[in-house]
Amino acid sequence: MAVIIAHRGASGYLPEHTLAAKAMAYAMNADFLEQDVVATRDDQLVVLHDIFLDRVTDVAERFPRRARTDGRYYVRDFDLDEIRRLTVSERVTETGLPVYPGRFPPRGGHFRVHTFADELQLVSGLNQATGKQTGVYPEIKRPAWHRREGFDLTSAFLQELSTHGYQTREDPIFVQCFDAAEVRRVRHELACGLRLVQLIGENDWQEADTDYKYLRSDRGLTELADTVDAVGPWLNQLYAVEPRSGAPVSTGLAERAHDAGLLVHPYTFRADDLPAGFRRFEDLVRFFAFDIGVDGMFTDFPDLVSRLLAEPRG
Ligand code: CA
């Protein structure tokens, strides 16, 4: 059965990466809660999807003079104390419109940015209180960019995990990253024993250091399996729409990855943003879970996926 990874928490219902969204995902019985981890000016690790603050907080109103010349407000330019004073809200576009209009209203609620440690404590506290063993699924965000900013994000990230008891491959955790060189460093240089996931970018908009050669050849996938336990592809890389019937068919990538010994955890399953070839969320989830046979699914809607995976095939 595919594991359910709550993508930025139950982000279909509450602003992404807030503790509220994480608690809700936990209560929805997600198997793993996702964290994206970036560093502040004072080298604190916080849970935010971007190296920028401007799409999910009121930073531009609170600190109007602190943008870089590109107009963006960088997490790295603020101390944790300052970031903690910001209000987090539903993600908006460059022009201030909600990215997903049917979700939580863009203004409203009392949400804050929290640290990676805050979230690891939330999960361990909930695990103690409920007796469940919900896992974490943290991502090292833009490690090469952080290095250029003078900070080794990866080492601090791994240290934080170790402090919170995540040390071996039996622990309920997957560590994910897009940067293939950094993933190799984590495994072979830093000797990290945790389960690792090589994320595969949607296309070329992701970081330039994403390594696509792995997808092209079976040898590449076998090589990758020397370093990681799983791949995290964009779900569109796993299927194509058959032109005549309009039916989705596997591209074979998931099968090839399985043959190489890799787990396959595609992203992102959204009930309010269906990819081509699917008219209902249940068709999408069932196709990936049962026809392709993926091992895990990143979703903004952990409750819906959980219900669909539990139902007998109809
Ligand atoms: Ca992520």
Tab-separated table of C-alpha atoms and ligand atoms in Angstrom:
chain	number	residue	atom	x	y	z
A	1	MET	CA	0.000	0.000	0.000
A	2	ALA	CA	1.278	3.436	-0.923
A	3	VAL	CA	2.277	5.648	2.001
A	4	ILE	CA	0.632	9.053	2.279
A	5	ILE	CA	2.968	12.036	2.508
A	6	ALA	CA	1.172	15.191	3.652
A	7	HIS	CA	2.597	17.749	1.217
A	8	ARG	CA	3.386	20.890	3.274
A	9	GLY	CA	0.818	19.477	5.769
A	10	ALA	CA	-2.884	19.292	4.986
A	11	SER	CA	-2.213	22.201	2.665
A	12	GLY	CA	-5.486	21.752	0.771
A	13	TYR	CA	-7.261	23.040	3.880
A	14	LEU	CA	-4.903	25.308	5.835
A	15	PRO	CA	-1.979	27.551	4.840
A	16	GLU	CA	0.998	25.401	3.838
A	17	HIS	CA	3.661	24.544	6.404
A	18	THR	CA	1.802	26.006	9.380
A	19	LEU	CA	1.671	23.920	12.542
A	20	ALA	CA	-2.111	23.929	12.165
A	21	ALA	CA	-1.784	22.298	8.733
A	22	LYS	CA	0.612	19.733	10.210
A	23	ALA	CA	-1.656	18.887	13.156
A	24	MET	CA	-4.574	18.469	10.754
A	25	ALA	CA	-2.567	16.153	8.491
A	26	TYR	CA	-1.492	14.171	11.532
A	27	ALA	CA	-5.117	13.755	12.596
A	28	MET	CA	-5.972	12.641	9.042
A	29	ASN	CA	-3.589	9.697	9.505
A	30	ALA	CA	-0.948	10.728	6.996
A	31	ASP	CA	2.014	8.354	7.215
A	32	PHE	CA	4.540	11.182	6.856
A	33	LEU	CA	4.434	14.961	7.335
A	34	GLU	CA	6.585	16.967	4.937
A	35	GLN	CA	8.935	19.787	5.959
A	36	ASP	CA	10.787	22.113	3.595
A	37	VAL	CA	13.786	23.532	5.431
A	38	VAL	CA	15.565	26.857	4.808
A	39	ALA	CA	17.954	28.967	6.913
A	40	THR	CA	17.538	32.417	8.481
A	41	ARG	CA	20.225	35.117	8.736
A	42	ASP	CA	21.124	33.878	12.228
A	43	ASP	CA	21.479	30.302	10.936
A	44	GLN	CA	18.222	29.001	12.370
A	45	LEU	CA	16.294	26.377	10.399
A	46	VAL	CA	12.689	27.222	9.588
A	47	VAL	CA	9.950	25.366	7.727
A	48	LEU	CA	9.049	27.236	4.541
A	49	HIS	CA	8.705	26.092	0.951
A	50	ASP	CA	10.741	28.877	-0.635
A	51	ILE	CA	13.894	30.806	0.129
A	52	PHE	CA	11.504	33.798	-0.151
A	53	LEU	CA	8.943	35.086	2.354
A	54	ASP	CA	6.788	37.228	0.098
A	55	ARG	CA	4.230	34.731	-1.266
A	56	VAL	CA	3.081	33.386	2.092
A	57	THR	CA	3.656	36.180	4.646
A	58	ASP	CA	3.075	39.897	5.193
A	59	VAL	CA	6.828	40.612	5.066
A	60	ALA	CA	6.458	43.363	2.429
A	61	GLU	CA	4.163	45.348	4.740
A	62	ARG	CA	6.164	44.717	7.907
A	63	PHE	CA	9.639	45.276	6.454
A	64	PRO	CA	9.121	47.303	3.249
A	65	ARG	CA	12.813	48.224	2.854
A	66	ARG	CA	14.257	44.755	3.146
A	67	ALA	CA	13.785	43.331	-0.368
A	68	ARG	CA	16.811	42.551	-2.518
A	69	THR	CA	17.242	44.278	-5.869
A	70	ASP	CA	15.133	41.567	-7.513
A	71	GLY	CA	12.194	42.713	-5.363
A	72	ARG	CA	12.092	39.486	-3.353
A	73	TYR	CA	12.297	39.138	0.443
A	74	TYR	CA	14.734	36.373	1.335
A	75	VAL	CA	14.453	34.251	4.472
A	76	ARG	CA	18.249	34.484	4.676
A	77	ASP	CA	18.060	38.284	5.174
A	78	PHE	CA	15.988	38.063	8.374
A	79	ASP	CA	16.698	36.850	11.889
A	80	LEU	CA	14.396	34.246	13.379
A	81	ASP	CA	12.995	36.866	15.807
A	82	GLU	CA	11.850	38.964	12.877
A	83	ILE	CA	10.437	36.029	10.954
A	84	ARG	CA	8.466	34.892	13.981
A	85	ARG	CA	6.628	38.250	13.975
A	86	LEU	CA	5.276	37.737	10.444
A	87	THR	CA	1.768	36.522	9.729
A	88	VAL	CA	1.564	33.494	7.442
A	89	SER	CA	-1.333	33.155	5.054
A	90	GLU	CA	-2.462	31.125	2.066
A	91	ARG	CA	-0.028	31.263	-0.877
A	92	VAL	CA	-0.579	34.039	-3.423
A	93	THR	CA	0.796	34.739	-6.877
A	94	GLU	CA	3.144	37.583	-7.804
A	95	THR	CA	0.095	39.812	-8.267
A	96	GLY	CA	-1.410	38.864	-4.906
A	97	LEU	CA	-4.128	36.478	-6.086
A	98	PRO	CA	-4.664	33.161	-4.282
A	99	VAL	CA	-2.911	30.287	-6.071
A	100	TYR	CA	-5.816	27.962	-5.145
A	101	PRO	CA	-8.913	30.168	-4.852
A	102	GLY	CA	-11.102	27.487	-3.242
A	103	ARG	CA	-8.794	27.024	-0.278
A	104	PHE	CA	-8.358	28.902	3.011
A	105	PRO	CA	-8.967	32.636	2.512
A	106	PRO	CA	-5.711	34.530	1.789
A	107	ARG	CA	-6.332	36.869	4.702
A	108	GLY	CA	-7.349	35.362	7.970
A	109	GLY	CA	-6.252	33.127	10.777
A	110	HIS	CA	-3.375	33.549	13.166
A	111	PHE	CA	-0.503	31.634	11.648
A	112	ARG	CA	3.244	31.949	12.186
A	113	VAL	CA	6.469	30.570	10.740
A	114	HIS	CA	7.996	27.923	13.010
A	115	THR	CA	11.393	26.256	13.260
A	116	PHE	CA	12.324	22.777	12.079
A	117	ALA	CA	12.868	21.875	15.764
A	118	ASP	CA	9.343	23.116	16.638
A	119	GLU	CA	7.883	20.770	14.074
A	120	LEU	CA	9.969	17.745	15.040
A	121	GLN	CA	8.798	18.326	18.621
A	122	LEU	CA	5.177	18.510	17.472
A	123	VAL	CA	5.465	15.162	15.715
A	124	SER	CA	7.253	13.396	18.564
A	125	GLY	CA	4.792	14.836	21.079
A	126	LEU	CA	1.817	13.677	19.025
A	127	ASN	CA	3.391	10.260	18.541
A	128	GLN	CA	3.786	9.943	22.304
A	129	ALA	CA	0.244	11.125	22.974
A	130	THR	CA	-1.464	8.958	20.336
A	131	GLY	CA	0.766	5.896	20.238
A	132	LYS	CA	1.087	6.318	16.456
A	133	GLN	CA	4.415	6.341	14.628
A	134	THR	CA	3.834	9.077	12.086
A	135	GLY	CA	7.007	9.874	10.193
A	136	VAL	CA	8.646	13.026	8.878
A	137	TYR	CA	9.729	13.724	5.314
A	138	PRO	CA	12.032	16.767	5.386
A	139	GLU	CA	13.584	18.393	2.306
A	140	ILE	CA	16.948	20.149	2.167
A	141	LYS	CA	16.025	23.246	0.154
A	142	ARG	CA	18.502	24.775	-2.275
A	143	PRO	CA	21.693	23.555	-0.542
A	144	ALA	CA	23.997	25.042	-3.227
A	145	TRP	CA	22.286	28.420	-2.890
A	146	HIS	CA	22.664	28.313	0.899
A	147	ARG	CA	26.341	27.473	0.487
A	148	ARG	CA	26.804	30.541	-1.708
A	149	GLU	CA	25.153	32.494	1.109
A	150	GLY	CA	27.838	31.144	3.439
A	151	PHE	CA	25.850	28.438	5.200
A	152	ASP	CA	26.078	24.653	5.118
A	153	LEU	CA	22.355	23.969	5.415
A	154	THR	CA	22.743	20.213	5.037
A	155	SER	CA	25.041	19.721	8.022
A	156	ALA	CA	22.785	21.778	10.309
A	157	PHE	CA	19.733	19.919	8.985
A	158	LEU	CA	21.249	16.477	9.659
A	159	GLN	CA	22.428	17.585	13.100
A	160	GLU	CA	18.893	18.701	14.008
A	161	LEU	CA	17.491	15.351	12.904
A	162	SER	CA	20.089	13.458	14.916
A	163	THR	CA	19.295	15.553	18.006
A	164	HIS	CA	15.662	14.544	17.640
A	165	GLY	CA	16.474	10.852	17.389
A	166	TYR	CA	16.470	10.301	13.631
A	167	GLN	CA	19.668	8.352	13.081
A	168	THR	CA	19.118	5.056	11.265
A	169	ARG	CA	17.272	3.693	8.247
A	170	GLU	CA	14.739	2.033	10.583
A	171	ASP	CA	13.576	5.442	11.817
A	172	PRO	CA	10.298	6.820	10.419
A	173	ILE	CA	11.846	9.326	8.053
A	174	PHE	CA	12.787	9.982	4.439
A	175	VAL	CA	15.207	12.832	3.648
A	176	GLN	CA	14.570	14.425	0.234
A	177	CYS	CA	16.454	16.824	-2.017
A	178	PHE	CA	16.449	17.894	-5.694
A	179	ASP	CA	20.208	18.475	-5.794
A	180	ALA	CA	21.771	15.165	-6.890
A	181	ALA	CA	25.327	16.157	-5.968
A	182	GLU	CA	24.155	17.061	-2.470
A	183	VAL	CA	22.262	13.788	-2.102
A	184	ARG	CA	25.493	11.937	-2.953
A	185	ARG	CA	27.344	14.066	-0.377
A	186	VAL	CA	24.722	13.278	2.279
A	187	ARG	CA	25.060	9.542	1.714
A	188	HIS	CA	28.721	9.015	0.894
A	189	GLU	CA	30.594	11.939	2.456
A	190	LEU	CA	28.464	12.749	5.478
A	191	ALA	CA	27.634	9.026	5.921
A	192	CYS	CA	23.966	9.663	6.607
A	193	GLY	CA	22.200	6.362	7.355
A	194	LEU	CA	18.637	7.659	6.927
A	195	ARG	CA	16.475	6.711	3.950
A	196	LEU	CA	17.084	9.181	1.117
A	197	VAL	CA	14.934	10.370	-1.778
A	198	GLN	CA	16.198	11.895	-5.028
A	199	LEU	CA	13.560	14.364	-6.149
A	200	ILE	CA	13.209	14.836	-9.898
A	201	GLY	CA	12.274	18.337	-11.053
A	202	GLU	CA	9.144	19.038	-13.077
A	203	ASN	CA	11.183	20.319	-15.970
A	204	ASP	CA	13.925	22.882	-16.243
A	205	TRP	CA	12.361	25.450	-13.890
A	206	GLN	CA	13.867	23.618	-10.955
A	207	GLU	CA	17.437	24.072	-9.820
A	208	ALA	CA	20.002	23.611	-12.554
A	209	ASP	CA	21.845	20.971	-10.547
A	210	THR	CA	18.980	18.495	-10.791
A	211	ASP	CA	20.362	15.468	-12.539
A	212	TYR	CA	18.201	14.051	-15.325
A	213	LYS	CA	20.572	11.414	-16.640
A	214	TYR	CA	19.127	8.983	-14.098
A	215	LEU	CA	15.774	8.944	-15.812
A	216	ARG	CA	17.116	8.168	-19.255
A	217	SER	CA	18.878	4.892	-18.709
A	218	ASP	CA	18.395	1.801	-16.595
A	219	ARG	CA	22.061	2.042	-15.692
A	220	GLY	CA	21.425	5.550	-14.368
A	221	LEU	CA	18.649	4.263	-12.161
A	222	THR	CA	20.790	1.395	-10.901
A	223	GLU	CA	23.559	3.877	-10.116
A	224	LEU	CA	21.096	6.061	-8.290
A	225	ALA	CA	20.051	3.081	-6.158
A	226	ASP	CA	23.614	3.014	-4.755
A	227	THR	CA	22.837	6.348	-3.132
A	228	VAL	CA	19.106	6.630	-2.471
A	229	ASP	CA	16.167	4.465	-1.447
A	230	ALA	CA	13.513	6.253	-3.468
A	231	VAL	CA	12.862	8.681	-6.287
A	232	GLY	CA	10.352	11.514	-6.074
A	233	PRO	CA	9.303	12.325	-9.646
A	234	TRP	CA	6.699	14.800	-10.839
A	235	LEU	CA	3.619	12.646	-11.353
A	236	ASN	CA	3.415	13.735	-15.006
A	237	GLN	CA	6.709	11.916	-15.630
A	238	LEU	CA	5.052	8.587	-14.816
A	239	TYR	CA	2.172	8.616	-17.299
A	240	ALA	CA	1.078	9.803	-20.716
A	241	VAL	CA	-2.378	10.266	-22.199
A	242	GLU	CA	-3.060	7.805	-24.994
A	243	PRO	CA	-4.097	10.037	-27.925
A	244	ARG	CA	-6.888	7.915	-29.368
A	245	SER	CA	-8.640	6.732	-26.214
A	246	GLY	CA	-7.669	9.637	-23.959
A	247	ALA	CA	-6.765	7.060	-21.323
A	248	PRO	CA	-3.698	7.448	-19.077
A	249	VAL	CA	-0.938	4.890	-19.607
A	250	SER	CA	2.315	4.359	-17.735
A	251	THR	CA	5.503	5.745	-19.277
A	252	GLY	CA	7.350	2.780	-17.736
A	253	LEU	CA	9.537	4.965	-15.512
A	254	ALA	CA	7.980	3.653	-12.277
A	255	GLU	CA	8.472	0.060	-13.412
A	256	ARG	CA	12.108	0.737	-14.376
A	257	ALA	CA	12.748	2.414	-11.024
A	258	HIS	CA	11.234	-0.567	-9.229
A	259	ASP	CA	13.428	-2.912	-11.262
A	260	ALA	CA	16.439	-0.904	-10.092
A	261	GLY	CA	15.343	-1.403	-6.485
A	262	LEU	CA	14.003	2.102	-5.910
A	263	LEU	CA	10.752	3.126	-4.255
A	264	VAL	CA	8.654	5.634	-6.228
A	265	HIS	CA	7.009	8.572	-4.423
A	266	PRO	CA	5.549	11.012	-6.989
A	267	TYR	CA	4.255	14.536	-6.286
A	268	THR	CA	1.715	16.230	-6.052
A	269	PHE	CA	-1.842	14.860	-5.824
A	270	ARG	CA	-4.284	17.767	-5.655
A	271	ALA	CA	-8.062	17.372	-5.763
A	272	ASP	CA	-8.443	20.970	-6.946
A	273	ASP	CA	-5.793	20.814	-9.694
A	274	LEU	CA	-6.148	17.624	-11.726
A	275	PRO	CA	-3.534	16.783	-14.368
A	276	ALA	CA	-4.408	16.006	-17.996
A	277	GLY	CA	-6.332	12.810	-18.632
A	278	PHE	CA	-8.167	12.683	-15.281
A	279	ARG	CA	-11.623	14.072	-14.608
A	280	ARG	CA	-11.973	12.892	-11.003
A	281	PHE	CA	-9.499	12.835	-8.132
A	282	GLU	CA	-10.422	9.244	-7.342
A	283	ASP	CA	-9.438	8.166	-10.863
A	284	LEU	CA	-6.077	9.869	-10.483
A	285	VAL	CA	-5.328	8.320	-7.096
A	286	ARG	CA	-6.498	4.850	-8.104
A	287	PHE	CA	-4.524	4.897	-11.365
A	288	PHE	CA	-1.286	5.746	-9.555
A	289	ALA	CA	-1.861	3.505	-6.550
A	290	PHE	CA	-3.160	0.421	-8.321
A	291	ASP	CA	-2.270	0.585	-12.031
A	292	ILE	CA	1.198	2.094	-11.734
A	293	GLY	CA	1.739	0.813	-8.212
A	294	VAL	CA	3.609	3.730	-6.669
A	295	ASP	CA	4.962	3.307	-3.136
A	296	GLY	CA	3.987	6.711	-1.800
A	297	MET	CA	2.092	9.836	-2.815
A	298	PHE	CA	2.673	13.469	-1.924
A	299	THR	CA	-0.749	15.037	-1.481
A	300	ASP	CA	-2.334	18.277	-0.273
A	301	PHE	CA	-5.407	16.192	0.677
A	302	PRO	CA	-4.262	13.319	2.918
A	303	ASP	CA	-7.812	12.550	4.078
A	304	LEU	CA	-9.103	11.978	0.542
A	305	VAL	CA	-6.161	9.806	-0.482
A	306	SER	CA	-6.415	7.806	2.728
A	307	ARG	CA	-10.101	7.114	2.117
A	308	LEU	CA	-9.534	6.146	-1.524
A	309	LEU	CA	-6.685	3.773	-0.721
A	310	ALA	CA	-8.804	2.068	1.934
A	311	GLU	CA	-11.751	1.480	-0.408
A	312	PRO	CA	-11.965	-1.701	-2.412
A	313	ARG	CA	-11.405	-1.100	-6.125
A	314	GLY	CA	-14.677	-0.262	-7.837
B	1	CA	CA	9.074	19.923	-0.688
